[in-house]
XYZ file of C-alpha atoms in Angstrom:
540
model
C 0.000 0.000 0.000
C 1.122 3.584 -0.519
C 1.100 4.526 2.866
C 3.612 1.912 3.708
C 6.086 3.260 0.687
C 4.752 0.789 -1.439
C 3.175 1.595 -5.329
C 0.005 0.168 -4.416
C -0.469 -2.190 -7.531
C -3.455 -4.299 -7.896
C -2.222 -7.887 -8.704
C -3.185 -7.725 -12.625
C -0.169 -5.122 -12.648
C 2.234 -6.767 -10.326
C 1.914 -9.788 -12.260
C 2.737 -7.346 -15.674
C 5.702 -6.374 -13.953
C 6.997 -9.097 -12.929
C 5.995 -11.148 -16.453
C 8.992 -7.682 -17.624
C 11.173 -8.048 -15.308
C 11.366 -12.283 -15.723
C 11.929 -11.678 -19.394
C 15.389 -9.935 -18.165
C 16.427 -13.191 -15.938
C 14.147 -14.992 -14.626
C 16.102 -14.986 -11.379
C 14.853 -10.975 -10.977
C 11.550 -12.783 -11.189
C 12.246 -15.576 -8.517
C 13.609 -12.695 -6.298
C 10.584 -10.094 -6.885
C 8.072 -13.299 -6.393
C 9.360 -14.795 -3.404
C 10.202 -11.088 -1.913
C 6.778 -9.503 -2.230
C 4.605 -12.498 -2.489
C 5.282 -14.597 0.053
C 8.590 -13.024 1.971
C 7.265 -10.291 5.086
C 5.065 -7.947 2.521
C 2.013 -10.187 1.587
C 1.712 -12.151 5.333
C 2.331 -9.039 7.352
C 0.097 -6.833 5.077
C -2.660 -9.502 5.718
C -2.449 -10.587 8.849
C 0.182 -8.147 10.384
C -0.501 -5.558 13.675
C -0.508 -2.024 12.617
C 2.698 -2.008 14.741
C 4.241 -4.532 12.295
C 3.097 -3.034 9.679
C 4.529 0.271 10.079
C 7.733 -1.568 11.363
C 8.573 -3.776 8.644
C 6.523 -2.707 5.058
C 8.250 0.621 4.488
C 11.597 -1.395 4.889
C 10.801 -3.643 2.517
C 9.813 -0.522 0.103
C 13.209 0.658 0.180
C 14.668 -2.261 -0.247
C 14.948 -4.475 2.202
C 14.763 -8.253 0.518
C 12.637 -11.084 2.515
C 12.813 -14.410 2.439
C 9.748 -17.302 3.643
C 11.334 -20.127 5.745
C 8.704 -23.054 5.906
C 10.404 -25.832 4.010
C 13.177 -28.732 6.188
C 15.101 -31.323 4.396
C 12.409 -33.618 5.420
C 9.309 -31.792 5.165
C 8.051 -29.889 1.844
C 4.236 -30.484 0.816
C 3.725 -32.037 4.782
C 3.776 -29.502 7.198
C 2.616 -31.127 10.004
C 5.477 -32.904 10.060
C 7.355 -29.723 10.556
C 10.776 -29.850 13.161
C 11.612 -26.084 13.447
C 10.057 -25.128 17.181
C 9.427 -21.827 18.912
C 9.893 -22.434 22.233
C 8.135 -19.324 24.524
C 10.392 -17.875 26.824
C 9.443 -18.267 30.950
C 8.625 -14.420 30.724
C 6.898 -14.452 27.423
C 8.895 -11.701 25.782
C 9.917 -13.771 23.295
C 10.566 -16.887 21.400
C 13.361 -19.335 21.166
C 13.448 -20.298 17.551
C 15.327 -23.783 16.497
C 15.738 -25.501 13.236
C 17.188 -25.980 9.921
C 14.916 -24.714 6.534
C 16.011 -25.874 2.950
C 16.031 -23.691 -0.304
C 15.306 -20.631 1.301
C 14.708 -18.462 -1.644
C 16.653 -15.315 -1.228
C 17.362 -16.509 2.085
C 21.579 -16.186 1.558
C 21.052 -11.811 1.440
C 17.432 -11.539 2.837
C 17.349 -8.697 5.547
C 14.029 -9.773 7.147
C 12.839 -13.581 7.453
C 9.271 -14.844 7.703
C 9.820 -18.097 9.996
C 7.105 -20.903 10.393
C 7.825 -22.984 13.319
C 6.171 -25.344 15.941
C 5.236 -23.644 18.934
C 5.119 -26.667 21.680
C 1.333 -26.710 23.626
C 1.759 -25.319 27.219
C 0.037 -23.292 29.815
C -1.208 -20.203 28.269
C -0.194 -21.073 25.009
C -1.951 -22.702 22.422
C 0.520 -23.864 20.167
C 0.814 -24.858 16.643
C 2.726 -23.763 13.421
C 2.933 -20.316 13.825
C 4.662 -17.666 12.067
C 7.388 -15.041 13.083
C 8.992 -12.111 11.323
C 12.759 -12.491 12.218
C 15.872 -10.195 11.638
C 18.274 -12.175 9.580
C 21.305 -10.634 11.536
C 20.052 -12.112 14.357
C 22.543 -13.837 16.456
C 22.100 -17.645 15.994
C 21.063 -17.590 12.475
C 23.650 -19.156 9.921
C 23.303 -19.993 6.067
C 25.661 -22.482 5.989
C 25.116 -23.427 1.816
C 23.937 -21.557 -1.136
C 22.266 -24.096 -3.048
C 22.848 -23.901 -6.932
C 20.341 -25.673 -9.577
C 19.674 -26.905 -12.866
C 18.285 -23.390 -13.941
C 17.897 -19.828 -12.333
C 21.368 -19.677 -11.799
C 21.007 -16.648 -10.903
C 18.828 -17.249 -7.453
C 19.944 -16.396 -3.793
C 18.683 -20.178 -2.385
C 20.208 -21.471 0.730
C 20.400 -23.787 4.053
C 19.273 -21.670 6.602
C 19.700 -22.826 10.291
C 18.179 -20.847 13.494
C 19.992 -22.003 16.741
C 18.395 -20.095 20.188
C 17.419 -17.212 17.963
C 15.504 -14.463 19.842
C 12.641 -13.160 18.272
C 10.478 -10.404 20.276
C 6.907 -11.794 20.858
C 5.679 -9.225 19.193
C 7.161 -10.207 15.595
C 4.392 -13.242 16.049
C 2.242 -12.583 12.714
C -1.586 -13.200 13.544
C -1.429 -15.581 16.586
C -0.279 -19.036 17.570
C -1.284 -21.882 15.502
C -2.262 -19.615 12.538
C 0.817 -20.139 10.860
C -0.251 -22.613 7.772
C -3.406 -20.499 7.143
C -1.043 -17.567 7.179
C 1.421 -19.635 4.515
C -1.574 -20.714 2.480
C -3.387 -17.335 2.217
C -0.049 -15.581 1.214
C 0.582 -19.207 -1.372
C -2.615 -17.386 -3.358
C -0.642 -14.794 -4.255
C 2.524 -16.329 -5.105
C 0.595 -18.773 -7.219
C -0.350 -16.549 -9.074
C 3.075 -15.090 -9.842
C 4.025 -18.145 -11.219
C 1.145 -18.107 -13.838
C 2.929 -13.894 -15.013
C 6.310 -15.033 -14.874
C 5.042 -18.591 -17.218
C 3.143 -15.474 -19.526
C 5.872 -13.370 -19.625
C 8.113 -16.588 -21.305
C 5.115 -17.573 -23.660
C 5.521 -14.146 -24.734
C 9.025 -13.903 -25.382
C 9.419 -17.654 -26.857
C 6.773 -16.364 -29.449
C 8.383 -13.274 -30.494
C 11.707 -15.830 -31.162
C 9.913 -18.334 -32.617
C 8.055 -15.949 -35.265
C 11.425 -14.093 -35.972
C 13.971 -17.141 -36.161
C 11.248 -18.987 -38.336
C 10.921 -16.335 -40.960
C 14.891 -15.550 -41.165
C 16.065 -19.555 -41.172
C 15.303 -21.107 -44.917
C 15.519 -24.712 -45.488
C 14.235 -26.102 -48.877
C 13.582 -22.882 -50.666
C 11.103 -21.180 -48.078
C 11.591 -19.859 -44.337
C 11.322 -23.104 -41.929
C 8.075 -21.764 -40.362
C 5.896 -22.384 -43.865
C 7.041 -25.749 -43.587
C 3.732 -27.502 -41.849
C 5.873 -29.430 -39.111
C 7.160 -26.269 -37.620
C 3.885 -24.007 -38.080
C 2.309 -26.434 -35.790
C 4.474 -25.643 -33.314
C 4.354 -21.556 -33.976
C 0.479 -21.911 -33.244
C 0.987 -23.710 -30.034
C 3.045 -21.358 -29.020
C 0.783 -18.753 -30.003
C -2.204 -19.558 -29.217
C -0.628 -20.851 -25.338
C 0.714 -17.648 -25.021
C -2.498 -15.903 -25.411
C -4.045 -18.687 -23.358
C -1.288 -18.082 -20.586
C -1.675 -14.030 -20.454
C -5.540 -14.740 -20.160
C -4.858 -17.477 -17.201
C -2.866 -14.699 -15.373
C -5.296 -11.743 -16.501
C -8.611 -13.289 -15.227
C -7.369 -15.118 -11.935
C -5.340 -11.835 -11.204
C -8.696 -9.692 -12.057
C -10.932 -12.356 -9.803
C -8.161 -11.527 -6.756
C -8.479 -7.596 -7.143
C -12.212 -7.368 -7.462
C -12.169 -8.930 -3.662
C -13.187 -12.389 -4.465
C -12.859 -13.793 -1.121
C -11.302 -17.419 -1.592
C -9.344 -17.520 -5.066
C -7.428 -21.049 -3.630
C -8.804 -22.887 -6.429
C -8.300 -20.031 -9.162
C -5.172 -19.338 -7.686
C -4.014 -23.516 -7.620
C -6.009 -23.867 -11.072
C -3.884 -21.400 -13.167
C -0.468 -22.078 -11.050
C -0.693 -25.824 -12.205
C -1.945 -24.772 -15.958
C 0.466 -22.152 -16.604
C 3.366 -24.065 -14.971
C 2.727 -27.237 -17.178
C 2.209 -25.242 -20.828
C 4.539 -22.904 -20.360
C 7.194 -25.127 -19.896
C 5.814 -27.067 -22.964
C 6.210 -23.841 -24.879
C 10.131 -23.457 -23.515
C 10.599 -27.463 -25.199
C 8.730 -26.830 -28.391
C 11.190 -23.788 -29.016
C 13.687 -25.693 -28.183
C 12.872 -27.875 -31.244
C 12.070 -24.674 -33.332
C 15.628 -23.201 -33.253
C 16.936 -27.085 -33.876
C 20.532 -27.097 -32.823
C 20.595 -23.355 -31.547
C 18.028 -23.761 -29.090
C 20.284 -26.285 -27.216
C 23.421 -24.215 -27.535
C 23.890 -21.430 -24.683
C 23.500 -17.652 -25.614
C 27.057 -17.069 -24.655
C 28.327 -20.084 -27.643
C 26.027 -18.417 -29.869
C 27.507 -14.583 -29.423
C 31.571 -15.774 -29.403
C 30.717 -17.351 -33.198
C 29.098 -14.209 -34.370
C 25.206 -15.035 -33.850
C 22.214 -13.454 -31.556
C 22.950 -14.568 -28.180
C 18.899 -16.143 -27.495
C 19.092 -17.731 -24.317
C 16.694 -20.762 -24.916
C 18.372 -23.445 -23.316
C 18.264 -21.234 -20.281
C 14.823 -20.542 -20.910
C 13.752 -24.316 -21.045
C 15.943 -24.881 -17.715
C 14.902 -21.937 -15.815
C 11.098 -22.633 -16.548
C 11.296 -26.222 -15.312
C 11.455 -25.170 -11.842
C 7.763 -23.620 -12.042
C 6.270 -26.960 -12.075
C 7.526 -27.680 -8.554
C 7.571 -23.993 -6.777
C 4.758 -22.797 -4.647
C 3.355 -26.699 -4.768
C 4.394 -29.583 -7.140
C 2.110 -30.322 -9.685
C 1.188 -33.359 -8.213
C 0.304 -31.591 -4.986
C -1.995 -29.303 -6.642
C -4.119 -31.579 -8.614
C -4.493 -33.432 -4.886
C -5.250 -30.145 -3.367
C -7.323 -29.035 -6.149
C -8.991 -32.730 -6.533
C -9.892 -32.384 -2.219
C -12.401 -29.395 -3.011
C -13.983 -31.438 -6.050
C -14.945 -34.521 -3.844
C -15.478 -32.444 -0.949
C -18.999 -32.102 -1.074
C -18.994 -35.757 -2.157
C -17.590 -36.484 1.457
C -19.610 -34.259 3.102
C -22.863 -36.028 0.898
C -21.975 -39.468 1.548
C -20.605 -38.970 5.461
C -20.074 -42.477 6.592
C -20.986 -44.044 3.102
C -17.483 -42.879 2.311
C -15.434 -44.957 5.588
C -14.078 -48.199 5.437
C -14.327 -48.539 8.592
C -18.160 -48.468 9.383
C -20.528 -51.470 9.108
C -23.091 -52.163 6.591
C -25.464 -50.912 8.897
C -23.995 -47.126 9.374
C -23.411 -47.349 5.882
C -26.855 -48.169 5.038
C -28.362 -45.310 6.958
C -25.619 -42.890 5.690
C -27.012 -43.730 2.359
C -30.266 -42.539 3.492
C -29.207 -39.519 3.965
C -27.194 -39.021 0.416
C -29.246 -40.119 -1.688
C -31.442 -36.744 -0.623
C -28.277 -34.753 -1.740
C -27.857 -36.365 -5.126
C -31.588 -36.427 -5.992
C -31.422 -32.646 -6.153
C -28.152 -32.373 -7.406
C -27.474 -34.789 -10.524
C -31.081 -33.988 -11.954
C -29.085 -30.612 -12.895
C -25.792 -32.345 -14.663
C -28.375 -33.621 -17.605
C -28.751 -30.375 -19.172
C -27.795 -26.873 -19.001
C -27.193 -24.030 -21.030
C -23.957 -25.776 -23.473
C -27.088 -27.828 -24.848
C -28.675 -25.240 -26.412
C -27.361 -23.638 -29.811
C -27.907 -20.157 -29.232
C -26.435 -19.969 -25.588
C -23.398 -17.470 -25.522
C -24.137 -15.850 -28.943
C -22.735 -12.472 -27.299
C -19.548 -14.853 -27.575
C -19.846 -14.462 -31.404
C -17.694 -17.455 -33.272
C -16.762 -18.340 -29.666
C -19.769 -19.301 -28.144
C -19.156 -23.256 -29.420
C -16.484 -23.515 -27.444
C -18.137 -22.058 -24.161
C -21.003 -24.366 -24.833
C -18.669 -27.074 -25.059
C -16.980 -25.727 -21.506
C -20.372 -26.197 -20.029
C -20.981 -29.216 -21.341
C -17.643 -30.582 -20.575
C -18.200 -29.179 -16.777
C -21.330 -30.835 -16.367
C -19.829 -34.541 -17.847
C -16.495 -33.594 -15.558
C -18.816 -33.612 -12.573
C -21.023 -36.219 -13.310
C -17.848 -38.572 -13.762
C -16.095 -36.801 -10.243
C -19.371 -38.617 -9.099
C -18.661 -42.182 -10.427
C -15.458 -42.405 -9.472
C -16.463 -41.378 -6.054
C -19.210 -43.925 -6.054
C -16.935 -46.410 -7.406
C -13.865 -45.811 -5.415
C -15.821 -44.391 -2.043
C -12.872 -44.073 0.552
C -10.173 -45.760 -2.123
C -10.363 -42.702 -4.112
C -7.599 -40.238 -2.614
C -5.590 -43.649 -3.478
C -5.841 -42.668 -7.461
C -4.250 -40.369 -7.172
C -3.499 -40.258 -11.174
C -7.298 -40.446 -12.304
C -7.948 -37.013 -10.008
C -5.243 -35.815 -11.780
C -6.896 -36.336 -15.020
C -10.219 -34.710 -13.335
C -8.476 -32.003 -12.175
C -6.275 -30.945 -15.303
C -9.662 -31.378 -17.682
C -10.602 -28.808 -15.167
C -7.802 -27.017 -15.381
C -8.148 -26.888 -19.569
C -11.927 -25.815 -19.205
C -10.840 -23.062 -16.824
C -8.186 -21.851 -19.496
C -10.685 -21.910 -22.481
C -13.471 -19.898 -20.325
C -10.272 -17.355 -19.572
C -9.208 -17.088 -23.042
C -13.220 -16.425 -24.357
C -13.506 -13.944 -21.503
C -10.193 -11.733 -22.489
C -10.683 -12.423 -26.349
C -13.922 -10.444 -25.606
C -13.018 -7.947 -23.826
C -9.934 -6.578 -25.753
C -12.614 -6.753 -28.816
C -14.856 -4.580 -26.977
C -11.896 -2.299 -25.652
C -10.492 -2.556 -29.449
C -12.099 -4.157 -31.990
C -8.863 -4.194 -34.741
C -7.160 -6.177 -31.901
C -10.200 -8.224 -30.603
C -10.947 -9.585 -33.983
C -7.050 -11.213 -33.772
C -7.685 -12.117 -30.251
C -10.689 -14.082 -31.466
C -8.747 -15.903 -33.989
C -6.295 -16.705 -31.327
C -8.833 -17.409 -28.672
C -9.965 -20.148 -31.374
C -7.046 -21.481 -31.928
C -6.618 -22.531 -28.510
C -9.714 -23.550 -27.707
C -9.716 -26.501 -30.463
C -6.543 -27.203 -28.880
C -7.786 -27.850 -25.958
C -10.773 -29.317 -26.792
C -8.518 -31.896 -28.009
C -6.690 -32.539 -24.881
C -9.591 -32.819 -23.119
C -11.214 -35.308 -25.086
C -7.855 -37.151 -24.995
C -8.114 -36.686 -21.107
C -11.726 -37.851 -20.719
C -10.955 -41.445 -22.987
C -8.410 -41.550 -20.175
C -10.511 -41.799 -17.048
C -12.064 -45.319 -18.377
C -9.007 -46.582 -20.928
C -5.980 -46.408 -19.259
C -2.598 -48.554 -17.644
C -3.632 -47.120 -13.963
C -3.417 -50.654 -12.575
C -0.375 -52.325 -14.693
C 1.475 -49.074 -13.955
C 0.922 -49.348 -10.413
C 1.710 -53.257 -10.283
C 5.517 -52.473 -11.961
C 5.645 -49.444 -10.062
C 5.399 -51.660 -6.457
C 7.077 -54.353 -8.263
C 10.625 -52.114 -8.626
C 9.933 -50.568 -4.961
C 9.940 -54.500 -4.027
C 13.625 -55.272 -5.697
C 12.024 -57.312 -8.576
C 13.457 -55.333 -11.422
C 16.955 -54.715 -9.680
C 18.194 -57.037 -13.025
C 17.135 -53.995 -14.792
C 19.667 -51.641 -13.987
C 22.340 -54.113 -14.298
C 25.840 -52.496 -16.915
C 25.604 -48.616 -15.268
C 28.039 -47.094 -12.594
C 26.237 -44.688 -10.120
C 28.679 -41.829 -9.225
C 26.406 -40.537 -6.592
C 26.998 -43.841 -4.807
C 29.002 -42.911 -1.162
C 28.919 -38.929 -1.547
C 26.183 -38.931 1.014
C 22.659 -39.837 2.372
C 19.517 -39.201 0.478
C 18.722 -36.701 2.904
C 20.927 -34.610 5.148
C 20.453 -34.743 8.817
C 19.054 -31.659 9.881
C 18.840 -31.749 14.225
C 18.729 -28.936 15.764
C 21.904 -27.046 17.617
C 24.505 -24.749 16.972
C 26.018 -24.379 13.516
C 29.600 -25.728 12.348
C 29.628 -24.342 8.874
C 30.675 -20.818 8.441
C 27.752 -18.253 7.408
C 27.876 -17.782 3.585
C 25.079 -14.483 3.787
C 26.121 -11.151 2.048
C 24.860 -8.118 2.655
C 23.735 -6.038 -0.406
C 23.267 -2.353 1.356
């Protein structure tokens, strides 16, 4: 906010500014994101005193960098299993903060922490995860490793361990036991940077792809006429558009005061995460050779230095920041059979007898007799629905449609599977990322209209795009749907349990591991004083 020293921006233009800045390094990205989305800014802004706000927001203004601590080498999407504790202090001043958190992003120059620890259960205190806005000078605080990675090479990431650290009981954000809805509130928001940063690339890999096609000839005519590449210049085009609108609408949704965008926020983070990185491989393939040779090769023998081997690695972290892919389908999947849980009550245990199950039915079968009269029919069935839509109103009836068929079959698997289905784990995948597609194509239809109505030159090429993407994913979603009833779910899990069990050890027979002796799979991380020296630099 301004009156913190801040610029005020509505999420639609922080997410503009950092899809600019990302298209410089993505690192500045990674830094901005993890900094103002879910460093001190967004949780103390939220759920902060007045106090702490006036204490800590205009520092971070002028430039003081945060860093969010909630991950350990053992815990990352579980964070009940969290080791990092806050003890209280016998004259409740303070807390005694002790612990070790992994890939602390920005965490090797941050100036101000945002700590989630354990808070033990004792008399007058209630306990729980709970967060804390720490000094990173503190005395007890050591990162003793900046970690380095596959891509954003250019990302302050460390091992960050807090030994007796003191922080005033008044840097406790919200109060005790609030700290994973704190973490998941602020998550919203740095979901959604993922989806600006993942538009920002689209952007730029189209603006390569369109000029590197028309320069590079290969059998008398520029390589992008040829019909194997201009397949892959509309993907990329019509994604692109697809991952602006993604980012625009979920962005817009936020700012208008929506009160829970989890979903939208989940929704367009696993979307934009997946096709965008798609994008970075199919330009890859565009530039041939050149897209796997770095920028700096490319400059020393006299050509544009196009960093898309960078791009391709730096993008392939998206997928697994701010929640794997896999978690967010499951997180995502939890709302959708929600109210089938809540319907069915103890139809949905194993461990009830027929009897409990028997009267539970009782009770559901009210639910669905109101509710799956309405997944027969709806608006998608009826031609002129959407006409305002112009040339695009097919696809939204085929959105509603498809919504009303993803539902019904959310319902079969849950009658099928009952408490067995957070075990397929792969078939709410597919549920969720048809989902995900429908969510995209009502985005697209929704921008395409309103830039024609803001511009109608530039609408009118919106709606062509807009089209494009929708038959696109019309097609993955039909591919998706075949899916849910013809698939390998229960081979693949046999040979999957099979190798777990040893069986297939033969297979990996005529390789030498390297890794083999350099050190356990995961590194011990008890708590107590540090023996690695403290690799943090200051930057002002």
């Amino acid at each position: 906010p301004r009156r913190y020293g801040g610029l005020g921006l509505p999420l639609v233009h922080y997410g503009r500014a950092l899809m600019l800045a990302s298209t410089v390094h993505p690192s500045l990205g990674a830094l901005l994101s993890a900094h103002q989305s879910i460093g001190v800014p967004e949780p103390v802004r939220m759920f902060g005193t007045e106090e702490q706000k006036e204490a800590f927001l205009p520092r971070c203004a002028a430039g003081a960098v945060s860093a969010f601590l909630l991950t350990e080498p053992d815990v990352g999407s579980d964070p009940a299993r969290m080791r990092t504790t806050a003890t209280p202090t016998d004259d409740g001043a303070a807390y005694l903060l002790d612990g070790v958190k992994l890939w602390t992003t920005n965490g090797p120059i941050a100036e101000l922490l945002v700590v989630m620890a354990a808070v033990p259960r004792s008399d007058g205190h209630r306990g729980g995860i709970s967060a804390f806005v720490v000094e990173a000078s503190s005395p007890g605080i050591t990162v003793e490793h900046r970690n380095r990675f596959m891509g954003l090479r250019g990302m302050e990431n460390g091992v960050t361990r807090l030994h007796q650290v003191r922080v005033p009981a008044a840097n406790l954000v919200g109060v005790e036991g609030q700290g994973l809805r704190i973490a998941l509130s602020t998550l919203n928001t740095g979901r959604l940077s993922i989806p600006a940063i993942c538009a920002g690339a689209g952007k730029w890999a189209l603006k390569i792809a369109r000029e590197w096609s028309a320069e590079r000839v290969q059998w008398g005519q520029p390589v992008g006429r040829h019909e194997a590449v201009s397949a892959k210049i509309a993907f990329i085009a019509a994604t692109a558009f697809g991952l602006e609108s993604v980012f625009e609408v979920s962005a817009a949704l936020a700012d208008a005061g929506q009160k829970d965008v989890r979903i939208e926020a989940a929704l367009a983070k696993l979307w934009a995460s997946e096709m965008g990185y798609a994008v970075a491989d199919e330009l890859v393939q565009v530039r041939g050779g050149r897209g796997y040779e770095t920028a700096d090769s490319l400059a020393a023998r006299g050509e544009r230095a196009v960093a898309v081997e960078q791009m391709l690695r730096d993008m392939r972290i998206n997928r697994i920041f701010e929640g794997s892919s896999e978690s967010m389908r499951l997180l995502i999947a939890r709302e959708a059979v929600d109210a089938h849980l809540a319907a069915a009550g103890e139809l949905a245990s194993a461990d009830v007898d027929l009897a409990a199950k028997a009267r539970a039915a009782v009770g559901a079968s009210g639910f669905y007799a109101r509710w799956l009269p309405g997944l027969v029919a709806g608006k998608g069935s009826l031609p002129g629905s959407y006409a305002e839509f112009g040339p695009l109103a097919g696809h939204l009836r085929y959105v509603e449609r498809s919504s009303r068929a993803l539902a019904r079959q959310t319902f079969y698997a849950m009658a099928r599977h009952q408490a067995r289905l957070e075990h397929r784990q792969v078939l709410l995948g597919r549920i969720v990322d048809i989902g995900a597609e429908l969510f995209a194509m009502t985005a697209v239809c929704t921008r395409a209209e309103a830039l024609r109505r803001h511009d109608p030159a530039t609408g009118a090429a919106a709606y062509r795009l807009a089209d494009a993407f929708c038959r696109q994913a019309r097609s993955r979603c039909e591919h998706l749907f075949r899916q849910l009833h013809h698939n390998d779910d229960t081979s693949d899990r046999a040979v999957a349990a099979a190798v777990l069990d040893g069986e297939h050890r033969w297979l990996e027979a005529g390789i030498l591991d390297l890794s083999e002796g350099t050190g356990p799979w995961i590194a011990p991380a008890d708590p107590g004083p540090s023996t690695h020296p403290d690799v943090s630099r200051r930057y002002r």
